[in-house]
XYZ file of C-alpha atoms in Angstrom:
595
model
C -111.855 -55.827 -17.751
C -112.000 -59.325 -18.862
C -115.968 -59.236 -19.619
C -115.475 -56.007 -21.887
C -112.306 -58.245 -23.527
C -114.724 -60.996 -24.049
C -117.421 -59.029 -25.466
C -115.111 -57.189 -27.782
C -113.867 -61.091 -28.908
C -117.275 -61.779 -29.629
C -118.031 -58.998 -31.457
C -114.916 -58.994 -33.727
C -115.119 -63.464 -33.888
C -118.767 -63.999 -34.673
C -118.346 -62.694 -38.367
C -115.452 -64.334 -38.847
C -116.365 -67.686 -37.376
C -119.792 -67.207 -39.835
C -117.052 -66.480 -42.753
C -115.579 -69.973 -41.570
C -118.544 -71.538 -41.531
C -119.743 -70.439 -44.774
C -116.071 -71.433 -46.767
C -116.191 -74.734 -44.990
C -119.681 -75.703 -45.809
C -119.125 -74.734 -49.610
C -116.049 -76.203 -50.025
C -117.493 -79.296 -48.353
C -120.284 -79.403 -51.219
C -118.081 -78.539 -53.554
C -115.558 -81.735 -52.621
C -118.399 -84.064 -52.008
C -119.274 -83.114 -56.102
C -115.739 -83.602 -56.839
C -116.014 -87.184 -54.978
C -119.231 -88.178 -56.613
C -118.199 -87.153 -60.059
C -114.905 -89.873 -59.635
C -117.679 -92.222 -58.653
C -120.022 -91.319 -61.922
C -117.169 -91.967 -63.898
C -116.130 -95.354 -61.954
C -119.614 -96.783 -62.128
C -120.262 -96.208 -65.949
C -116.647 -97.752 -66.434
C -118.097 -100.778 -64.481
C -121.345 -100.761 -66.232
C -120.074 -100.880 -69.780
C -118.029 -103.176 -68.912
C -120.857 -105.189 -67.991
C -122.666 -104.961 -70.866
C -119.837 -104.867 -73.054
C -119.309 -108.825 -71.522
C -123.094 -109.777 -71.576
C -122.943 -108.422 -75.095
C -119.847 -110.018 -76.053
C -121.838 -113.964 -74.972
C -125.016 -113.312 -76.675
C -122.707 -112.339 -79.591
C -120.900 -116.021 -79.314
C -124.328 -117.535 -78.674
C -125.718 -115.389 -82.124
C -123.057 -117.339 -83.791
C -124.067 -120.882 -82.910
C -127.794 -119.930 -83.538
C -126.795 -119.093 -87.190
C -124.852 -122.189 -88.202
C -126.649 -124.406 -90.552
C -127.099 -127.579 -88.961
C -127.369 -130.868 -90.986
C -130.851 -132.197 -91.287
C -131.532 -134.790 -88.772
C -128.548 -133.019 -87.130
C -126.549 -135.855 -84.946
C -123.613 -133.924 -83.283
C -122.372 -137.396 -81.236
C -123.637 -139.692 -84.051
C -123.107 -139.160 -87.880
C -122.673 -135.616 -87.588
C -119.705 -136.040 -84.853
C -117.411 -134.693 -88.067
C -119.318 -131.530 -88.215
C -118.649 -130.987 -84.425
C -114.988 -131.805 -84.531
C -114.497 -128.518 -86.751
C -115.513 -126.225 -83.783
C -114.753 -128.647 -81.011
C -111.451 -126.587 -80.375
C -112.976 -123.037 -80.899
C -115.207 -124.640 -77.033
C -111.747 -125.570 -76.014
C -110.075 -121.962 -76.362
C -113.155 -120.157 -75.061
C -112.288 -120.649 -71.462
C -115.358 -118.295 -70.942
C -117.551 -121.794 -72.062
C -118.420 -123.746 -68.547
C -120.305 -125.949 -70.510
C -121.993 -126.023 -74.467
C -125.284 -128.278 -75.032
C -127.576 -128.769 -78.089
C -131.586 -129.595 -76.452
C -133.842 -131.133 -78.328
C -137.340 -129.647 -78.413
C -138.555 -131.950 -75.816
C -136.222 -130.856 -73.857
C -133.444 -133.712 -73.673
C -129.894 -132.781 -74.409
C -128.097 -134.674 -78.019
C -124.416 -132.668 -77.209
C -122.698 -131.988 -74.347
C -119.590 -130.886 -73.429
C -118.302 -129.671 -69.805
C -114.714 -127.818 -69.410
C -112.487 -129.723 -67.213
C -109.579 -127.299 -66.978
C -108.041 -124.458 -69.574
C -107.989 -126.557 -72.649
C -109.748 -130.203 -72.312
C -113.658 -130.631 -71.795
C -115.427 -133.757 -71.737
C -117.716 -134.713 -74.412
C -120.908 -136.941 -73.181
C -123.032 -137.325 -70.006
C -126.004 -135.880 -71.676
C -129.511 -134.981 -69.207
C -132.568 -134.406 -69.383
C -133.551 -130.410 -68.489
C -137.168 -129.811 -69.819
C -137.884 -128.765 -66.175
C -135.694 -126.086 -66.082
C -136.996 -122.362 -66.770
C -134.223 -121.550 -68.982
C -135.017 -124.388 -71.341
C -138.616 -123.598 -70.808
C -138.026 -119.852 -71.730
C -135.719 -121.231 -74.555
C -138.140 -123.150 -76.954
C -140.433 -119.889 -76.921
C -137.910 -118.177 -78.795
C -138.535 -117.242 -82.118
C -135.438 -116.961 -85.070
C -133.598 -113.842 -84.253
C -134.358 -114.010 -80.269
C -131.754 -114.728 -77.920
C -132.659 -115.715 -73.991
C -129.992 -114.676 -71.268
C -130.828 -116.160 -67.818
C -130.354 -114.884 -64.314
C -126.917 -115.218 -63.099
C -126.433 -117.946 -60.726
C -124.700 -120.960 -59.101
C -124.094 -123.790 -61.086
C -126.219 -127.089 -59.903
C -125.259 -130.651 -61.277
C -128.523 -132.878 -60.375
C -130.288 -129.985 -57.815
C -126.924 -129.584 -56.031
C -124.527 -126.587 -55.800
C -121.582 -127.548 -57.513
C -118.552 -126.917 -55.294
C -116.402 -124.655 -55.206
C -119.224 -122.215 -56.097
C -119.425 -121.280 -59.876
C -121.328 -117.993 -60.569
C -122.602 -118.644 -64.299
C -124.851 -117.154 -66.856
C -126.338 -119.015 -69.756
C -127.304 -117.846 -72.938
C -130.187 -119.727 -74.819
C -130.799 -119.300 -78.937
C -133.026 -121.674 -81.102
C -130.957 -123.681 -83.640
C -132.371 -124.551 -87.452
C -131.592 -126.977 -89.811
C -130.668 -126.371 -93.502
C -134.524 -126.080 -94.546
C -135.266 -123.429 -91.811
C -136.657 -126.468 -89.484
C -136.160 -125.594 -86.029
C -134.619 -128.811 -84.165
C -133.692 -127.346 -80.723
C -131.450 -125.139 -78.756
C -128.006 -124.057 -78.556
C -127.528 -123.562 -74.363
C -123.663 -121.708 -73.121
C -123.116 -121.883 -69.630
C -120.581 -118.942 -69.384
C -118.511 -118.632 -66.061
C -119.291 -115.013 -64.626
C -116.254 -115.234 -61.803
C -113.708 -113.131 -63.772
C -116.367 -110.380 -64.131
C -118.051 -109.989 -61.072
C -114.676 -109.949 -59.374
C -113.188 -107.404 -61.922
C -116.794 -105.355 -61.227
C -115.853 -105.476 -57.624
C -112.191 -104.420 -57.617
C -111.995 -101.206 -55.964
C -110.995 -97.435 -57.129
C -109.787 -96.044 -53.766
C -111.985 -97.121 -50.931
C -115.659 -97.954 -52.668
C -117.982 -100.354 -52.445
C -120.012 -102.243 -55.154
C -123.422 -103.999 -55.277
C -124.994 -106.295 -57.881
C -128.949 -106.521 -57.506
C -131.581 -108.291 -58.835
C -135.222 -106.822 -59.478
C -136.282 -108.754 -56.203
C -133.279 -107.084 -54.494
C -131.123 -109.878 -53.559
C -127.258 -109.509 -53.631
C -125.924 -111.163 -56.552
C -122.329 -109.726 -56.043
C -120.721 -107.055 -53.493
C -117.562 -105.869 -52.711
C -117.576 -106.627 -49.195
C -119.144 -110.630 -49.588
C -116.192 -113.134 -50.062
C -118.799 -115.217 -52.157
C -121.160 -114.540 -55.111
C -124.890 -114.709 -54.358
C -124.490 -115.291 -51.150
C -128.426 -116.075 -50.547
C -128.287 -118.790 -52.927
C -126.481 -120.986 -49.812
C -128.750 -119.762 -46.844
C -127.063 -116.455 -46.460
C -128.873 -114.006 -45.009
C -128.162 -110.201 -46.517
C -128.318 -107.543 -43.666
C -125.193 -105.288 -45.000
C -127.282 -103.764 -47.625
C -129.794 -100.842 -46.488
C -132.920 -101.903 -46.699
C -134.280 -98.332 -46.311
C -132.783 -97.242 -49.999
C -134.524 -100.404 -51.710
C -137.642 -98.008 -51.884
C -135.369 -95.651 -53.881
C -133.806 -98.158 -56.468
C -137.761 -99.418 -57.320
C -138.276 -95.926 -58.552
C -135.432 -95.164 -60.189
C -135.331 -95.772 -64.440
C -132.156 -94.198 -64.751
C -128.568 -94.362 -63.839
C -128.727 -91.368 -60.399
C -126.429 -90.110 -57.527
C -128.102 -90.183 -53.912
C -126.329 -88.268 -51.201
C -127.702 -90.168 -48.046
C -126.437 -89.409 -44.001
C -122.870 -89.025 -45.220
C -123.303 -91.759 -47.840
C -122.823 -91.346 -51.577
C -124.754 -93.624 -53.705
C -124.592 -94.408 -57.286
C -127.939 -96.560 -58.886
C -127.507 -97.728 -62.405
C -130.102 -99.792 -63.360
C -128.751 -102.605 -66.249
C -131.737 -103.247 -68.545
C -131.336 -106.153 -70.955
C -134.625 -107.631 -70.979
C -137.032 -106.316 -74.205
C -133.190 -104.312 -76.088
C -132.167 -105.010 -79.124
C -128.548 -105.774 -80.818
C -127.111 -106.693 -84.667
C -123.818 -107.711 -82.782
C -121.689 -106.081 -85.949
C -123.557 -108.966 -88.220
C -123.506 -107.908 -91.633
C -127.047 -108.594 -92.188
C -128.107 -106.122 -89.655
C -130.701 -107.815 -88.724
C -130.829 -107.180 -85.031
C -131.871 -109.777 -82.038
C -133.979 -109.495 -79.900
C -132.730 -109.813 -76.077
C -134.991 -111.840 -73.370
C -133.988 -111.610 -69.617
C -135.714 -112.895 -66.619
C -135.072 -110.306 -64.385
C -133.249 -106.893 -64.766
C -130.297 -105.829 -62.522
C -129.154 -102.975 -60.641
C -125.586 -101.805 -59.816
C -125.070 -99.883 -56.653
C -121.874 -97.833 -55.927
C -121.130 -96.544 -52.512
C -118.903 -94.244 -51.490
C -118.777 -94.967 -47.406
C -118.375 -92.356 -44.384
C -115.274 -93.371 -43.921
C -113.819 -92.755 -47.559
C -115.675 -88.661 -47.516
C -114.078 -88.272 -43.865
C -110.790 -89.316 -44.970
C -111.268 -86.985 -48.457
C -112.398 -83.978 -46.607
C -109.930 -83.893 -43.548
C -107.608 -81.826 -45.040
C -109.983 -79.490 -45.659
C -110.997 -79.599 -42.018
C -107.343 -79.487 -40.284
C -107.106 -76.514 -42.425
C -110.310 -74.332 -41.454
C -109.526 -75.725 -37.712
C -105.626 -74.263 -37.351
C -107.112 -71.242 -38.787
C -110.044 -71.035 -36.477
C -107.746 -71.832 -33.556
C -104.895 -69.240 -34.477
C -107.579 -66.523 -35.292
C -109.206 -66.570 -31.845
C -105.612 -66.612 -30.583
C -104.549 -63.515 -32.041
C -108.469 -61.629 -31.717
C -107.854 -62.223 -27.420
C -104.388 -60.802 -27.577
C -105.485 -57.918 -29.778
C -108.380 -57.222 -27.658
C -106.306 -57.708 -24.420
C -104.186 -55.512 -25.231
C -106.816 -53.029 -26.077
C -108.815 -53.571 -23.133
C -105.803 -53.100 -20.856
C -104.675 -49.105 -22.397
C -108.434 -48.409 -21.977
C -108.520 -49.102 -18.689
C -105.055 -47.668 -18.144
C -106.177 -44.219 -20.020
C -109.475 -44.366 -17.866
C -107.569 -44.783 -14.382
C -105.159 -42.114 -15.222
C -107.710 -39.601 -16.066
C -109.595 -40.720 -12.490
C -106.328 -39.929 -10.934
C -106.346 -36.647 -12.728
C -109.606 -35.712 -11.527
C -108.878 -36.978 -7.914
C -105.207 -34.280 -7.938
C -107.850 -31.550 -9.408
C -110.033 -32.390 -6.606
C -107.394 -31.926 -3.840
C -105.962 -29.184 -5.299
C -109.063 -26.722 -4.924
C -108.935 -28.159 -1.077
C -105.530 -27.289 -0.300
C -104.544 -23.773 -1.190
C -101.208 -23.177 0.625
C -99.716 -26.495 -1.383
C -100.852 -25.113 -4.753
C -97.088 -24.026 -6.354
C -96.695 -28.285 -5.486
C -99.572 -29.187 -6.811
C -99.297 -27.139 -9.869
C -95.715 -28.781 -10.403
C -97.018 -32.555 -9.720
C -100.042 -31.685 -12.359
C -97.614 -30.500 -14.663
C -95.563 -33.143 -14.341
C -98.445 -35.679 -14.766
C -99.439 -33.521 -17.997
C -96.316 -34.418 -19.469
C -96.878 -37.776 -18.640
C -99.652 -37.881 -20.137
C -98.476 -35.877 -23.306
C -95.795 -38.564 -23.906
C -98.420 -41.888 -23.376
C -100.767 -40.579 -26.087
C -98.018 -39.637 -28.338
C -96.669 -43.510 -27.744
C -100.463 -44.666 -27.869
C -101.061 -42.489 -31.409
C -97.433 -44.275 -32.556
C -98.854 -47.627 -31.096
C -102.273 -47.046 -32.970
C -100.830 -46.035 -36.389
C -98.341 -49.109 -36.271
C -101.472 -51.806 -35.460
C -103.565 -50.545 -38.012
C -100.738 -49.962 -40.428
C -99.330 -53.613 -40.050
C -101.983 -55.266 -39.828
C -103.712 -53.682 -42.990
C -102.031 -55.647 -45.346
C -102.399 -59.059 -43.728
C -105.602 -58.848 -42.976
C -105.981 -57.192 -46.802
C -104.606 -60.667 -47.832
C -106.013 -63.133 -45.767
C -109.951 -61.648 -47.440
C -108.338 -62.353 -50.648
C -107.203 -65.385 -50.360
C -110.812 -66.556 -48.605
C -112.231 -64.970 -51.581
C -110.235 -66.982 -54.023
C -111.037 -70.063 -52.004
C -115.071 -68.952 -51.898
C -114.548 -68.549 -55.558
C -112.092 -71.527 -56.905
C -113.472 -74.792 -58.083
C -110.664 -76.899 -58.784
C -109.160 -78.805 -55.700
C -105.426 -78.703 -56.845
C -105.567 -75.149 -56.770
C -107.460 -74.967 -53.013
C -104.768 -77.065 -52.172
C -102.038 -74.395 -53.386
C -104.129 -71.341 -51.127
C -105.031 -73.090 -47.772
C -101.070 -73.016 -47.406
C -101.070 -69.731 -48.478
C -104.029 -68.941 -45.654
C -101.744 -70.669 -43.134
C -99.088 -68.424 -44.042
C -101.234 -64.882 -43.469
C -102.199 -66.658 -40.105
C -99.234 -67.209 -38.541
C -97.844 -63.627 -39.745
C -100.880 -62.151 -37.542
C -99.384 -64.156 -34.738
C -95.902 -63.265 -34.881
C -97.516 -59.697 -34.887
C -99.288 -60.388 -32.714
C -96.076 -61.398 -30.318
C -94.291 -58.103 -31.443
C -97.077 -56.280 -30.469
C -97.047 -57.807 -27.115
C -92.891 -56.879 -27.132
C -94.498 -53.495 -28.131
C -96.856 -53.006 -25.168
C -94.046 -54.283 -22.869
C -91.589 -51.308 -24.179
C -94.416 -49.040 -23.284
C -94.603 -50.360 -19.728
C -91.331 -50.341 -19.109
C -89.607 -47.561 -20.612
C -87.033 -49.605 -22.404
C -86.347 -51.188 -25.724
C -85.566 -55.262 -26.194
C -82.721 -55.641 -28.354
C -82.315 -59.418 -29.636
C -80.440 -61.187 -31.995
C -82.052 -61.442 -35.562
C -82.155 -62.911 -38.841
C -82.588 -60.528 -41.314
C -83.655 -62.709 -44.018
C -86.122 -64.712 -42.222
C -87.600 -61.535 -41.037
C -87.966 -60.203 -44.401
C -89.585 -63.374 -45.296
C -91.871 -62.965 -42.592
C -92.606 -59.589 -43.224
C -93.827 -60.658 -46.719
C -96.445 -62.615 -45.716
C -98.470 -59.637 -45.111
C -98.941 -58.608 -48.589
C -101.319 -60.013 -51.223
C -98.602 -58.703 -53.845
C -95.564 -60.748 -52.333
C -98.050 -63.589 -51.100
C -99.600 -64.553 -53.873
C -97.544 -65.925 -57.610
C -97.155 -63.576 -60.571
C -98.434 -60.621 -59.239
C -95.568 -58.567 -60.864
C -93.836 -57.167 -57.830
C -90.481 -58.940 -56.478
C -88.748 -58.881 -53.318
C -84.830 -59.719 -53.773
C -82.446 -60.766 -51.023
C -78.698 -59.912 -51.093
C -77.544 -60.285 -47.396
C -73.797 -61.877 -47.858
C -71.867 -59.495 -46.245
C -74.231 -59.910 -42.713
C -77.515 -61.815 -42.195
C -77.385 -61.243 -37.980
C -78.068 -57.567 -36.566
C -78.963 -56.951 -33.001
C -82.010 -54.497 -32.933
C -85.361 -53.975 -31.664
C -87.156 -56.893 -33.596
C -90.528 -54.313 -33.155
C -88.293 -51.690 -34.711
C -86.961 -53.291 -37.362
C -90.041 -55.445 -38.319
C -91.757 -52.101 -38.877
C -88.722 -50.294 -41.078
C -88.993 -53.478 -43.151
C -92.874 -52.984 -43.400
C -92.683 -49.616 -44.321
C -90.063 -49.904 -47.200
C -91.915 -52.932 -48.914
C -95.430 -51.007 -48.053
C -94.401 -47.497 -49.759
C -92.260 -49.828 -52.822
C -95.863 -51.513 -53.442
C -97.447 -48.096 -53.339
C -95.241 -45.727 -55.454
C -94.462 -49.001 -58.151
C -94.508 -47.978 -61.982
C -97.725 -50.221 -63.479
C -95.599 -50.497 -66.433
C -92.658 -52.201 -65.205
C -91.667 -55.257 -63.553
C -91.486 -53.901 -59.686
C -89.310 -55.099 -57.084
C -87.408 -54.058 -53.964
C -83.954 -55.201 -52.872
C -82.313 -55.577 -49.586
C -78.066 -55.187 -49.717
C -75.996 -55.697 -46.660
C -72.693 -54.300 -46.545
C -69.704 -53.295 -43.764
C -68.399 -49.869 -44.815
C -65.739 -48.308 -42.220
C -66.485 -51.175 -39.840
C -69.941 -50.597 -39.535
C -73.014 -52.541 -40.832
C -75.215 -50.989 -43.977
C -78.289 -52.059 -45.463
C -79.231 -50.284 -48.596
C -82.663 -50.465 -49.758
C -83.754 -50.040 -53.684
C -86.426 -50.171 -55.873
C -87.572 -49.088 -59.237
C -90.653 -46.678 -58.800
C -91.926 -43.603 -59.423
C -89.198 -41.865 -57.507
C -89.128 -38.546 -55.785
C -87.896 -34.977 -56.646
C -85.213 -34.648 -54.191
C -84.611 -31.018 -55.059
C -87.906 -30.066 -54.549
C -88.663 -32.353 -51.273
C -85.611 -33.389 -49.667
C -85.703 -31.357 -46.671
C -88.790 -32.622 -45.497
C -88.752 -36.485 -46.528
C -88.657 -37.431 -42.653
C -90.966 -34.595 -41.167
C -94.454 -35.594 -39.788
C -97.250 -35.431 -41.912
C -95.177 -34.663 -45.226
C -97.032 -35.851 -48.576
C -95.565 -35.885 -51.597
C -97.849 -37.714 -54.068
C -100.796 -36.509 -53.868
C -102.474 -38.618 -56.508
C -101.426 -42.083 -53.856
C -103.170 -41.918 -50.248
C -101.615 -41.903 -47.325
C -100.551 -40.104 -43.967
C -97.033 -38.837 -43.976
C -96.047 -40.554 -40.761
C -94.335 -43.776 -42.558
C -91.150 -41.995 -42.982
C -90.996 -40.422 -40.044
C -91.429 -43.746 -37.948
C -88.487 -45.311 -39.814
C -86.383 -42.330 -38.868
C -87.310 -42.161 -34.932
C -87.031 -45.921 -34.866
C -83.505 -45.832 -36.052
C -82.188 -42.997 -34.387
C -83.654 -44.735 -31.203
C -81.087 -46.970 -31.396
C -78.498 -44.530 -32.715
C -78.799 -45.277 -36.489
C -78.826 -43.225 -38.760
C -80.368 -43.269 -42.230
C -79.729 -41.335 -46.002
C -82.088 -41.560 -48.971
C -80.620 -41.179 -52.290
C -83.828 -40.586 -55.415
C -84.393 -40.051 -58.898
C -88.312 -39.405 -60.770
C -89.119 -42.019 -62.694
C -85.838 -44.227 -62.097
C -86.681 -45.076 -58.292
C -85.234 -44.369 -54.671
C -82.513 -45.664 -52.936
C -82.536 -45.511 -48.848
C -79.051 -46.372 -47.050
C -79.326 -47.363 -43.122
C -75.804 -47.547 -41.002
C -76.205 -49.027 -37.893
C-alpha cells in the first residue's frame, strides 16, 4: 500500500513543490530589487555628498584665486596687514590643514599650519618645486583650479602621525595688473568625510578607489589608504576590477550572492561657476579619477530574505504533512473496498460448491450486502465532506499564492505569508478531524470532546477567501455569552459550522453588507445556538417540507448538490439534537439548534 501512497504523494506534491519553487524564486528577485534599490539610493546620497564637499573646497580655493593681491605681494613682510584681514576666516575653517602662497619657482612666501580648532602657526615656510601638485599648479591658466589625489600628509618625506588623509586644492594667484605671482595651495583634512562616506545604512560596505585601483577608504579598514604604509589590499575582489575599468557610469552588479554598486566620481576635465556672479565657470584638473564601490554582503541578503524562506519552508513542511495523511487515508479505504470485494468473490465462490448450506450462505451474503450498503453510504458521506471542506481552503490558499505571485510591495507580502500560514494550518487541523473521521468509521462510534465554540468558529474561517482575507464585504459575528463549551463530535460540529458559513457566502445579497451570526442561549435548561444571516432567504411556504431531504435544490440560479442540509440534520440528530429553521425572501434565514 505504501508504494501506491507514495506515488499518489508524488503525483499530487510535484506541482505544488514547482508552485513553491516558482513563488520563492520570484519573490527572491523581486526582494533582491527591493535591496539594491535601498543601495542605489544610499550610494548617490554618498556620492553627492562627495562632490557636494570637493565642490564646496575648490569653491573656497576659487575665492583666494580671485583676491587682488598687492603688487610685489609680501603676505609676512609689508603686506602682513593685508593677511591679518583673513587670518581669522583660516582660523574658523577647521576644514584648512594648512594655507600657503608659492612663488613661481616654487618656494613658499606664506604659511600657516592649524595647530588645534582655532590657533595655526604662521611661518616655517619650504621649498616644494619637487612636488607634482606644485608642478601641476604653475600650468594652470586664470580660471583653472587643480585638485590633487587624496592622500597622507608628509612633513619632509615622512608620514605625519597620527595619519592625516588630506586633499589639496591648487589655483594661480594675480596681482592687481593681471601679473601672475604664484599659487594659492589648501591642504583640506578629508577625515570627517571619508568617515561620514563610510558610516553604514544597515549592514553595507563602502569602497573608495583610485583609477589604479588602490583602496583609498573602506568600510571595513580602520585606516585611510591603507597602502600608503605598506599595507597590502587582499579584501577587495580582484576579479570585479575588470568590471569597474569598463564601466563610465554609475551600475548595479549582482555577483555570487553579492550586490555591487560602481559609481565612478569624475572630476578631472568638469566644469563649475561655484554660484559666482560672473558665471564664468572653472575649469577642474584632477590627477586621477575615483570610483565608489557599495556592497551589499551575503550575509546582509541572507539575513533580508530569511523570512521569506522560514515562510515557504513551514509551508512546504505542513503541505507534505497533510498530502501523506490525505493520501493515507485514501490508500487505506482502497485497499479496504478492494479486500472486501475479494472476500465477496471468495463467499460467491463457496457458495456454488456447497449446495445444502445455501439458505446460510444466502443469509451471511445478505448480511455482508448490508454491510457493504452502509460503508459506501459512510464512504459517499466521507467523500462529499473531504471535497466539500477542503474546497474552500484550498480555494484560498491559490489566492493568496496568486496575490503573492502578483504583489510587489514587501509590506503587503508581509501581511499574506501570515495569511498563507493561516490556510495551512486549517488543512492540518482537517486534516486531524479527518483522521477522527476515519477512526469513527472503524469503530462504529462517535468521539465526543470538550470544545470551544468560538475558537472553532475561528478556525473554521480560515477556510474561506471571503472571511480570510480584509474588506471582502462578508462578516462573521460572535455572540457566545450565555455558553462558549459544548460537548459534541468536534467532526460533527466542525462540519455544521462549515456548512452554515459555506451556504451564508453562497446565498449573500451582492448589494448588502453580508454577515452571519452565531447566538448561544439556555432556553428550558438546554443549550441553543441560533444561526442568522441576511441573504437571499427562502420561501418557506413553498419549500419547507423538504429543506432537510437529500438532494433538494432550491436556487437554481446558485450550484450545488442538495446534500449540505441534510448532513447538518443527520449530524445533529446523531447526537440527539435537534434543529428548526425559521426564513424570509429577501430578509434572510434564521436556523435554531437545541442540543
Amino acid at each position: 500500500m505504501w508504494k501506491r501512497v507514495l506515488k499518489m504523494f508524488l503525483g499530487l506534491y510535484l506541482p505544488l513543490l514547482a508552485l513553491t519553487l516558482y513563488v520563492f524564486y520570484t519573490q527572491k528577485g523581486k526582494q533582491l530589487n527591493a535591496l539594491s534599490e535601498y543601495q542605489k539610493r544610499d550610494a548617490k546620497i554618498k556620492k553627492e555628498y562627495f562632490f557636494e564637499h570637493c565642490n564646496t573646497l575648490l569653491k573656497d580655493t576659487q575665492y583666494w584665486a580671485h583676491l587682488e593681491y598687492p603688487v610685489g605681494f609680501d603676505p609676512m613682510g609689508k603686506d602682513k596687514a593685508f593677511m591679518n584681514r583673513y587670518i581669522e576666516v583660516i582660523k574658523e575653517i577647521t576644514d584648512y590643514d594648512q594655507f600657503r602662497f608659492i612663488d613661481l619657482n616654487g618656494q613658499e612666501f606664506y604659511r600657516a599650519v592649524r595647530n588645534n580648532a582655532d590657533s595655526v602657526t604662521i611661518g616655517n615656510l619650504q621649498n616644494k618645486e619637487n612636488h607634482q601638485y606644485v608642478k601641476q599648479g604653475l600650468e594652470l591658466h586664470q580660471d583653472q583650479l587643480y585638485l590633487s589625489q587624496i592622500s597622507l600628509n608628509r612633513e619632509n618625506g615622512v608620514i605625519e602621525k597620527p595619519n592625516k588623509p588630506v586633499i589639496r586644492a591648487v589655483a594661480p594667484i594675480y596681482d592687481t595688473t593681471k601679473t601672475k605671482i604664484g599659487l594659492v595651495v589648501i591642504n583640506f583634512k578629508m577625515k570627517r568625510v571619508l568617515d561620514q562616506l563610510k558610516s553604514k545604512v544597515a549592514d553595507t560596505e563602502l569602497y573608495l578607489l583610485d583609477e589604479e585601483h588602490r583602496i583609498i577608504s573602506s568600510s571595513i579598514h580602520e585606516e585611510d589608504l591603507p597602502y600608503e604604509t605598506g599595507k597590502k589590499d587582499n579584501i577587495f575582489p580582484r576579479k570585479l576590477i575588470t568590471n569597474v575599468q569598463d564601466i563610465t557610469k554609475d551600475s548595479t552588479i549582482f555577483d555570487e550572492e553579492h550586490i555591487w554598486r560602481f559609481q565612478p566620481i569624475v572630476l578631472n576635465g568638469t566644469e563649475n561657476t561655484f554660484g559666482s556672479t560672473s558665471k564664468v565657470p572653472a575649469e577642474i584638473i584632477a590627477p586621477s579619477n575615483l570610483y565608489m564601490v557599495l556592497e551589499i554582503p551575503p550575509r546582509l541578503i541572507a539575513s533580508y530574505l530569511e523570512p521569506l524562506s522560514d515562510s515557504l519552508k513551514t509551508f512546504s513542511v505542513i503541505s507534505i504533512a497533510g498530502l501523506l495523511t490525505l493520501c493515507y487515508v485514501f490508500q487505506k479505504k482502497k485497499t479496504e473496498k478492494d479486500q472486501f470485494y475479494k472476500e465477496l468473490e471468495s463467499k460467491n465462490v463457496l457458495l456454488t460448491r456447497s449446495r445444502d448450506k445455501l439458505e446460510e450462505s444466502n443469509v451471511m451474503v445478505n448480511e455482508m450486502n448490508n454491510s457493504l450498503e452502509i460503508r459506501n453510504k459512510q464512504l459517499s458521506d466521507f467523500n462529499y465532506l473531504i471535497s466539500h471542506n477542503l474546497r474552500s481552503p484550498v480555494t484560498s490558499m491559490s489566492v493568496i499564492v496568486e496575490m503573492i505571485q502578483k504583489e510587489k510591495n514587501p509590506e503587503i507580502l508581509k501581511q499574506l505569508l501570515p495569511k498563507l500560514d493561516d490556510v495551512a494550518k486549517s488543512i492540518t487541523h482537517l486534516t486531524d478531524d479527518i483522521n477522527d473521521y476515519v477512526a469513527i468509521l472503524d469503530n462504529k462510534e462517535i468521539k465526543i470532546v470538550d470544545l470551544n465554540l468560538e475558537a472553532l468558529i475561528e478556525e473554521v474561517k480560515h477556510e474561506f477567501t471571503e472571511t480570510l482575507l480584509d474588506n471582502t464585504g462578508f462578516e462573521v459575528r460572535l455572540n457566545l455569552k450565555a455558553w462558549n463549551h459544548i460537548s459534541y463530535s468536534r467532526f460533527y460540529l466542525q462540519s455544521i459550522i462549515h456548512n452554515f458559513i459555506s451556504n451564508a457566502i453562497k446565498y449573500k445579497k451582492d448589494e448588502d453588507t453580508s454577515y452571519i451570526e452565531f447566538e448561544s442561549t439556555i432556553e428550558n435548561q438546554q443549550k441553543v445556538l441560533y444561526v442568522r444571516d441576511n441573504g437571499i432567504g427562502l420561501d418557506l411556504d413553498k419549500h419547507g417540507d423538504n429543506i432537510f431531504k437529500l438532494y433538494k435544490r432550491f436556487h437554481r440560479n446558485i450550484s450545488g448538490k442538495g446534500m449540505g442540509l441534510f448532513l447538518v440534520k443527520s449530524q445533529l440528530e446523531a447526537l440527539n439534537a435537534t434543529i428548526t429553521i425559521d426564513s424570509k425572501v429577501g430578509v434572510g434565514t434564521t436556523f435554531k439548534l437545541i442540543f
